mmCIF file of C-alpha atoms in Angstrom:
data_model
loop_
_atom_site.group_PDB
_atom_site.id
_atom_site.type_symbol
_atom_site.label_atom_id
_atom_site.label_comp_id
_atom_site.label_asym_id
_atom_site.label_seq_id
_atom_site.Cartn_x
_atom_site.Cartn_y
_atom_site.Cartn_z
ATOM 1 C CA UNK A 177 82.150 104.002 85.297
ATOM 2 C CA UNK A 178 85.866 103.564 85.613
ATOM 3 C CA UNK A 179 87.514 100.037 86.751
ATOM 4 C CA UNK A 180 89.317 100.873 89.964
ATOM 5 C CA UNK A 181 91.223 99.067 92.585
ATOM 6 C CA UNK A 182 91.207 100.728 95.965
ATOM 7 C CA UNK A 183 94.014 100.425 98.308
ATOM 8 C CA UNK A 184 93.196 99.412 101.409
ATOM 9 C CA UNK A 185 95.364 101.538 103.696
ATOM 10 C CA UNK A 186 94.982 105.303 104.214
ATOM 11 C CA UNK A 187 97.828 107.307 105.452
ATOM 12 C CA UNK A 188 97.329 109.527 108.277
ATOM 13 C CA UNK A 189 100.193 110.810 109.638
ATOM 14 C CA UNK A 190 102.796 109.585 111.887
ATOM 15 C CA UNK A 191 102.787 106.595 110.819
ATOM 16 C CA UNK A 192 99.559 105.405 111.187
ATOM 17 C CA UNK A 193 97.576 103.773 108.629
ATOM 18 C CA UNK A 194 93.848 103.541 108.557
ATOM 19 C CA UNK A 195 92.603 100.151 106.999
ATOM 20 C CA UNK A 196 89.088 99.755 105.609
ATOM 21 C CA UNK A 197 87.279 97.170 107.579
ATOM 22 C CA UNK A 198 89.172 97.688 110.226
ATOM 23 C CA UNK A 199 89.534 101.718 111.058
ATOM 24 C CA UNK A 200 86.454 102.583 108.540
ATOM 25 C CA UNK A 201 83.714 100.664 106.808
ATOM 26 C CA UNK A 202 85.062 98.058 104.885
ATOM 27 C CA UNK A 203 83.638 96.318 101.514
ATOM 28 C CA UNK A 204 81.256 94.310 102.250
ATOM 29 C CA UNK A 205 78.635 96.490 100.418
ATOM 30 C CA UNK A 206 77.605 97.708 96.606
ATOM 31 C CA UNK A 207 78.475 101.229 97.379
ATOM 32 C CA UNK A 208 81.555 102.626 99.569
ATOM 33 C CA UNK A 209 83.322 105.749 99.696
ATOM 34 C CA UNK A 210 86.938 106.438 100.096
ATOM 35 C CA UNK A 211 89.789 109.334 99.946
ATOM 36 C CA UNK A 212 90.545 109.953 95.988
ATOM 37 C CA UNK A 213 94.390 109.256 96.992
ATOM 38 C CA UNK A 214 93.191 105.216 97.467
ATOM 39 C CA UNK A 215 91.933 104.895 93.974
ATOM 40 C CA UNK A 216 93.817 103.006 91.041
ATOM 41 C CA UNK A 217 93.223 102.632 87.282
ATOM 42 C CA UNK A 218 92.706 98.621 87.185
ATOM 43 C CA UNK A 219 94.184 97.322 83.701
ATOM 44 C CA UNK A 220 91.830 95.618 81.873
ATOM 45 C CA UNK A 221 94.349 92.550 81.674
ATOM 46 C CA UNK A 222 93.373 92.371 85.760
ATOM 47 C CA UNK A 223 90.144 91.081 86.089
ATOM 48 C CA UNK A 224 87.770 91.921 89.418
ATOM 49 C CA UNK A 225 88.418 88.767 91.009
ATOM 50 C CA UNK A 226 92.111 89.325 91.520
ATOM 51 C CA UNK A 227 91.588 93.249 92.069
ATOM 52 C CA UNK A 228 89.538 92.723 95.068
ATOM 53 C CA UNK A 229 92.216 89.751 95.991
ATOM 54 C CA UNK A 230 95.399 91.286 95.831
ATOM 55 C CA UNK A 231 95.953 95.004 97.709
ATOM 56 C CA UNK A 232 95.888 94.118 101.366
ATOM 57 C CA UNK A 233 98.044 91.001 101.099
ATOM 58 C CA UNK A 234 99.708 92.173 98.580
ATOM 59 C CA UNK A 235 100.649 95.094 100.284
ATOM 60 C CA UNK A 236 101.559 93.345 103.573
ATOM 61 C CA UNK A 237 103.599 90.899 101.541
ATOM 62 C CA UNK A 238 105.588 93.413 100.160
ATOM 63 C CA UNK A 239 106.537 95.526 103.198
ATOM 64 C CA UNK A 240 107.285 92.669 104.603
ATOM 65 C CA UNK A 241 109.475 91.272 101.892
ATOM 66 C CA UNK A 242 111.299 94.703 100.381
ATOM 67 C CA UNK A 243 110.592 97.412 102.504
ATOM 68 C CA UNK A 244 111.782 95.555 105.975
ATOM 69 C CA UNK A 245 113.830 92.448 105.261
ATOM 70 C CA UNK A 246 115.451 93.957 101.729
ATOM 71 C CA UNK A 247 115.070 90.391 100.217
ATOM 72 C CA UNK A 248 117.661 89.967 98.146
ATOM 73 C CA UNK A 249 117.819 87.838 94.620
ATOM 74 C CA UNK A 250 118.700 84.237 94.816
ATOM 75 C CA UNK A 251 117.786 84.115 98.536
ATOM 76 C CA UNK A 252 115.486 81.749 100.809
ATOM 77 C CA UNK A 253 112.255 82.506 102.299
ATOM 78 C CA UNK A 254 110.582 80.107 104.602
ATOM 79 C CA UNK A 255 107.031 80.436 104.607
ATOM 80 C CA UNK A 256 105.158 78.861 108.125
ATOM 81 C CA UNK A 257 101.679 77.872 106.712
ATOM 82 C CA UNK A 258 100.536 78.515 103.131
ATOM 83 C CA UNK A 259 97.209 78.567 102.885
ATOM 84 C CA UNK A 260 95.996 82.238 103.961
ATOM 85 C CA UNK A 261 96.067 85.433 102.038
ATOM 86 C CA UNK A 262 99.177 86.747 102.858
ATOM 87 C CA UNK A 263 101.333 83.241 102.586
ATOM 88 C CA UNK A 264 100.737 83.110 98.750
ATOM 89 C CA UNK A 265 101.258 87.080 98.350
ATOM 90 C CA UNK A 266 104.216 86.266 99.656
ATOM 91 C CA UNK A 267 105.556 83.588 97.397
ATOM 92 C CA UNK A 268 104.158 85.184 94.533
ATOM 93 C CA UNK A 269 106.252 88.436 95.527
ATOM 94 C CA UNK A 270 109.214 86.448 96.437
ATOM 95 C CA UNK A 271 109.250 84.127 93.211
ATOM 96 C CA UNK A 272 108.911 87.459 90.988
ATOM 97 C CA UNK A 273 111.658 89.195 92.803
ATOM 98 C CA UNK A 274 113.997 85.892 92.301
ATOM 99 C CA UNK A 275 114.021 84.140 95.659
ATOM 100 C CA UNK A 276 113.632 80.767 96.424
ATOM 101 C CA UNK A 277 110.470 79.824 98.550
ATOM 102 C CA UNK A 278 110.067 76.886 101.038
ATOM 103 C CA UNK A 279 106.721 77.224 102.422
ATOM 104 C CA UNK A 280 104.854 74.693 104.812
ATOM 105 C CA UNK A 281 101.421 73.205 105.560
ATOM 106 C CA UNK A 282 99.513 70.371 107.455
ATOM 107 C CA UNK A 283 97.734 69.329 104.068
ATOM 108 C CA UNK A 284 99.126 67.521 101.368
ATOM 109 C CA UNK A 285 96.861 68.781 98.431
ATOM 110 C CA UNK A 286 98.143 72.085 99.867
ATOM 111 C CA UNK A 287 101.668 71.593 99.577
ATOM 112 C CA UNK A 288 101.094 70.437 95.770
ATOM 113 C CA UNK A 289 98.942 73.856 94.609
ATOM 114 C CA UNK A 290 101.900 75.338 96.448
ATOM 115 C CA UNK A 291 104.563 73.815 94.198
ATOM 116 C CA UNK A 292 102.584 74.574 90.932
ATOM 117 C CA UNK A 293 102.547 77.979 91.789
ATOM 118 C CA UNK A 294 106.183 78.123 92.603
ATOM 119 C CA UNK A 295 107.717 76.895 95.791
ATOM 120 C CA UNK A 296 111.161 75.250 95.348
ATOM 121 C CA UNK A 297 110.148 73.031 98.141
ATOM 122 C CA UNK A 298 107.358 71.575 101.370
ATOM 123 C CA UNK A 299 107.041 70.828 104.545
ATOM 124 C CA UNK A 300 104.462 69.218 106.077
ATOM 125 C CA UNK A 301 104.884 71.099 109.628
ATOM 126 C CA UNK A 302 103.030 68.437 111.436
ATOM 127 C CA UNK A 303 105.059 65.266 110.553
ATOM 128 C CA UNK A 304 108.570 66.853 109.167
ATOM 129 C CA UNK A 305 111.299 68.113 111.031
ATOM 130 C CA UNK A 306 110.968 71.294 109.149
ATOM 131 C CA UNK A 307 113.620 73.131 110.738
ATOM 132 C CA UNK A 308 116.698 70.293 109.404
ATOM 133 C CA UNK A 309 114.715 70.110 106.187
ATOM 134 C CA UNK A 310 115.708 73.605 105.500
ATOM 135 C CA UNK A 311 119.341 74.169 106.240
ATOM 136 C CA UNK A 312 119.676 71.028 104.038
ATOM 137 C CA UNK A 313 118.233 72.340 101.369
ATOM 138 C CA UNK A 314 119.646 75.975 101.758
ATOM 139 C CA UNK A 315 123.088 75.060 102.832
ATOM 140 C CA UNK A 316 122.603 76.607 106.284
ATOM 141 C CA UNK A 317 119.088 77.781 106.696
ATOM 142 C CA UNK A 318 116.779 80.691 105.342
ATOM 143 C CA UNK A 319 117.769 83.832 105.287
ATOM 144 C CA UNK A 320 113.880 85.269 105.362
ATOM 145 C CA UNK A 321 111.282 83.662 107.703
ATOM 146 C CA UNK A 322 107.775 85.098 107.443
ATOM 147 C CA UNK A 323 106.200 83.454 110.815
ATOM 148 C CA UNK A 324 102.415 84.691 111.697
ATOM 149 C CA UNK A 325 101.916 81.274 113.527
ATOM 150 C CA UNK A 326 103.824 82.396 117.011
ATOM 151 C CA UNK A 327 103.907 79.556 119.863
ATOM 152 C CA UNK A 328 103.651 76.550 117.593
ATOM 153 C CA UNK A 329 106.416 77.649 115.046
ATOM 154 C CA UNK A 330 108.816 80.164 117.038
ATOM 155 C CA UNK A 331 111.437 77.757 118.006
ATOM 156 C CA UNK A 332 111.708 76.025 114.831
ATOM 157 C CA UNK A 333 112.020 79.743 113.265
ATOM 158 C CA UNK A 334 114.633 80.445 115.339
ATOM 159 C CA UNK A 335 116.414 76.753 114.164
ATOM 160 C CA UNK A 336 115.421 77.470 110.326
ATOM 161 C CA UNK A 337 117.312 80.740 110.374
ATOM 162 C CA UNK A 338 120.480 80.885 109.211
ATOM 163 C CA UNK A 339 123.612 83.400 110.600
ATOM 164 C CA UNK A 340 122.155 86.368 110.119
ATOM 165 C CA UNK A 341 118.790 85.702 109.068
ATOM 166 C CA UNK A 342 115.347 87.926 109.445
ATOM 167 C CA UNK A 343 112.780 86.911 110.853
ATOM 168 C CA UNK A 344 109.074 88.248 109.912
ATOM 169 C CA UNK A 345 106.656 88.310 113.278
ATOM 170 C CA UNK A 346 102.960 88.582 110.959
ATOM 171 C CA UNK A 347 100.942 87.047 113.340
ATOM 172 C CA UNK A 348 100.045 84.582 116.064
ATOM 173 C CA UNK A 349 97.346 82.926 115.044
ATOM 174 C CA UNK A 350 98.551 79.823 117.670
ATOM 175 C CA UNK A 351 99.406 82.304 120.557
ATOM 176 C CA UNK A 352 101.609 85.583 121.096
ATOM 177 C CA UNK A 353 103.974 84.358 123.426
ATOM 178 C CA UNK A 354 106.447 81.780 122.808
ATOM 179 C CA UNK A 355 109.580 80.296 124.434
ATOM 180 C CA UNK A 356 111.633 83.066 123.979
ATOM 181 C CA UNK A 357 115.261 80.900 123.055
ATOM 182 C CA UNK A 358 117.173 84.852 123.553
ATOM 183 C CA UNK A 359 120.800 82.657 122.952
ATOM 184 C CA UNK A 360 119.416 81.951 119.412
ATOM 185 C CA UNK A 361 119.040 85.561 118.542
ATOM 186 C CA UNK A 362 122.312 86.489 119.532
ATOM 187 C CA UNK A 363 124.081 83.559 118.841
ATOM 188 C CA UNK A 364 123.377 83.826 115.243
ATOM 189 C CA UNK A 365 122.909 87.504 115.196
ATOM 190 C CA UNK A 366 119.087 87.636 113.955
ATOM 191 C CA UNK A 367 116.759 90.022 113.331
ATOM 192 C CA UNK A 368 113.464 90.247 114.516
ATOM 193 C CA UNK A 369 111.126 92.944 113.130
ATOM 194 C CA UNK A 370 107.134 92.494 113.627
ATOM 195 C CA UNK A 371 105.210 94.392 110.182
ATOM 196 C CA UNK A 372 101.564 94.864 109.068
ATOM 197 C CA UNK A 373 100.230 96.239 106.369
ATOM 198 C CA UNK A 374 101.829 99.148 104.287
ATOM 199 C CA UNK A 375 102.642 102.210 103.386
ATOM 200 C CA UNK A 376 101.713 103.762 99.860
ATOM 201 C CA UNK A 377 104.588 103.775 98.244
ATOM 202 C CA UNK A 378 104.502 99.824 99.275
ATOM 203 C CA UNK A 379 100.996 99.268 97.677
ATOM 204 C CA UNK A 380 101.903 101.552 94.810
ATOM 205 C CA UNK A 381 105.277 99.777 94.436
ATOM 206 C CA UNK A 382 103.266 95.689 94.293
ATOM 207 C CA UNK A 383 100.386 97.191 92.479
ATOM 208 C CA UNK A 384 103.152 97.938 89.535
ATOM 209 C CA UNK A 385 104.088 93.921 90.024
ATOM 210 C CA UNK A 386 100.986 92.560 89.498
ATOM 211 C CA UNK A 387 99.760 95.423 86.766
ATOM 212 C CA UNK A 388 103.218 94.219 84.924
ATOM 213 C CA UNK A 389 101.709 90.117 85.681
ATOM 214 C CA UNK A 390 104.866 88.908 87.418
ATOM 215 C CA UNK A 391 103.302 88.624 90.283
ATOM 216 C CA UNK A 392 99.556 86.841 90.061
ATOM 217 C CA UNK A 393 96.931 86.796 92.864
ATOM 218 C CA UNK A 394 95.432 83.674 93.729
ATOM 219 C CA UNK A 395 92.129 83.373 94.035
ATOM 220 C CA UNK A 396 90.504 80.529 96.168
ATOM 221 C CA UNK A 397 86.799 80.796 95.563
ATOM 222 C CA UNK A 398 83.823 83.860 94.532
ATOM 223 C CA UNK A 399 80.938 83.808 96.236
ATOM 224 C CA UNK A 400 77.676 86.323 96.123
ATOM 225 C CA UNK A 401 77.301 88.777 98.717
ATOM 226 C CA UNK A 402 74.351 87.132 99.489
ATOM 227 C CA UNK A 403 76.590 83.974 100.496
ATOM 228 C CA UNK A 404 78.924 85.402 102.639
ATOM 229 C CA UNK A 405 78.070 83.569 105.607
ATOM 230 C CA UNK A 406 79.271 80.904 103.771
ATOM 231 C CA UNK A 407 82.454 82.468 102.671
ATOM 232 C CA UNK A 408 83.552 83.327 106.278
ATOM 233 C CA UNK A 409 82.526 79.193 106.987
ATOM 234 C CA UNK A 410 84.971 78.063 104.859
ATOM 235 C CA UNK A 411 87.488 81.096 105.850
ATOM 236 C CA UNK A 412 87.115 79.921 109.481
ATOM 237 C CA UNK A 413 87.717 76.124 108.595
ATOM 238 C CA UNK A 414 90.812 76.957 107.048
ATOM 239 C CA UNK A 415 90.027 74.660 103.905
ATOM 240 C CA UNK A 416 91.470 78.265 101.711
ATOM 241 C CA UNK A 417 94.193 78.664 99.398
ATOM 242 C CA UNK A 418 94.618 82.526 98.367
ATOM 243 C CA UNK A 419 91.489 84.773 98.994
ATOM 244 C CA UNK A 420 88.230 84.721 99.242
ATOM 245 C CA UNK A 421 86.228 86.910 97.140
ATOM 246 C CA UNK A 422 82.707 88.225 97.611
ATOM 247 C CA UNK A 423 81.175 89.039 94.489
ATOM 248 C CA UNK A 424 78.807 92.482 94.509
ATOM 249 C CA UNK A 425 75.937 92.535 92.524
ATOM 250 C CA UNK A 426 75.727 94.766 89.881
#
């Protein structure tokens, strides 16, 4: 048969996307079925690996990035916590498109992958004052923040930030509702947009990135279908850089 990639989000009007896993059965099978509209030639230079790990982050990595914030070359991106899916779609996109990416973590080995693969510079969130870190090193403060921590992080977004920055709400994985600091966001004139996923000119538009290899998945570990129990372990214990991929059977 052909070698596909599927994109993971199905337009349905008004807005609305329907994501597989989430809206529909998702992949964790040999066999699924899907509209003809979410089906992609897949290179041969792109091997399955990165095909089953890019679309979804990809995709919300770009909207994110270009479609909402209109990152701009030879800007900074802060990135709050970079070892999930979407944090190294993000500096992947960002390094290809010419920005300069901070990102931050809690784990040392961490913060090194991260600056092989690119960033300009680390944080470790837990003992650094990251905020100060970053409008030393930018001159002011980042003019992107892509935040999907919430509570723990919001106030030190709002500090990173410089006059006019934009701020990314992703996620919350440490609660949904911060301090809110309003005189920050109109002090310094921010914005504050939340995004999720994309639309398909967004996954057609990073699909021709990573097709053209300046922008490269990474990959954190393949395991069987058989072992996904112990693909979601290691998921859960946060001990990932990139994606996880289940491998199907042939």
């Amino acid at each position: 048969g052909d070698r596909v990639v599927i994109n993971p989000g199905h337009e349905v009007g008004d807005g609305r996307v329907s994501v597989l896993g989430e809206h529909s059965d998702g992949t964790h099978a040999e066999l699924i079925a899907v509209p003809r509209s979410q089906v992609y030639p897949l290179p041969g230079s792109i091997d399955f690996e990165s095909a089953a790990a890019f679309p979804l982050v990809f995709e919300t990595a770009y909207r994110m990035l270009v479609t909402k914030a209109h990152l701009q070359d030879d800007e900074w991106v802060l990135v709050w916590g970079i070892g999930g899916g979407v944090a190294t779609a993000t500096l992947a996109i960002a390094n290809a498109l010419g920005a300069h990416v901070i990102v931050t973590s809690s784990n040392e080995e961490k913060l090194a992958r991260a600056r092989e693969l690119g960033a300009e510079a680390t944080f470790n969130h837990e003992t650094d004052d990251v905020a100060a870190g970053v409008k030393e090193i930018t001159g002011g403060g980042a003019h992107v923040i892509v935040d999907n921590v919430g509570e723990a992080t919001w106030k030190r977004s709002l500090d990173a930030a410089r006059p006019n920055g934009r701020i990314c709400v992703c996620g919350a994985t440490t609660g949904p509702n911060p301090p809110a600091n309003l005189h920050r966001i109109w002090w310094k004139q921010l914005t504050i947009f939340g995004s999720t996923m994309g639309s398909q000119a967004d996954f057609e538009a990073v699909y021709e990135l990573v097709k053209s290899g300046r922008a490269v998945p990474v990959v954190d570990a393949v395991f069987p279908l058989a072992g996904a129990a112990a693909a979601h372990e290691r998921l859960e214990a946060g001990d990932q850089l990139g994606k996880i991929v289940l491998r199907i059977p042939d």
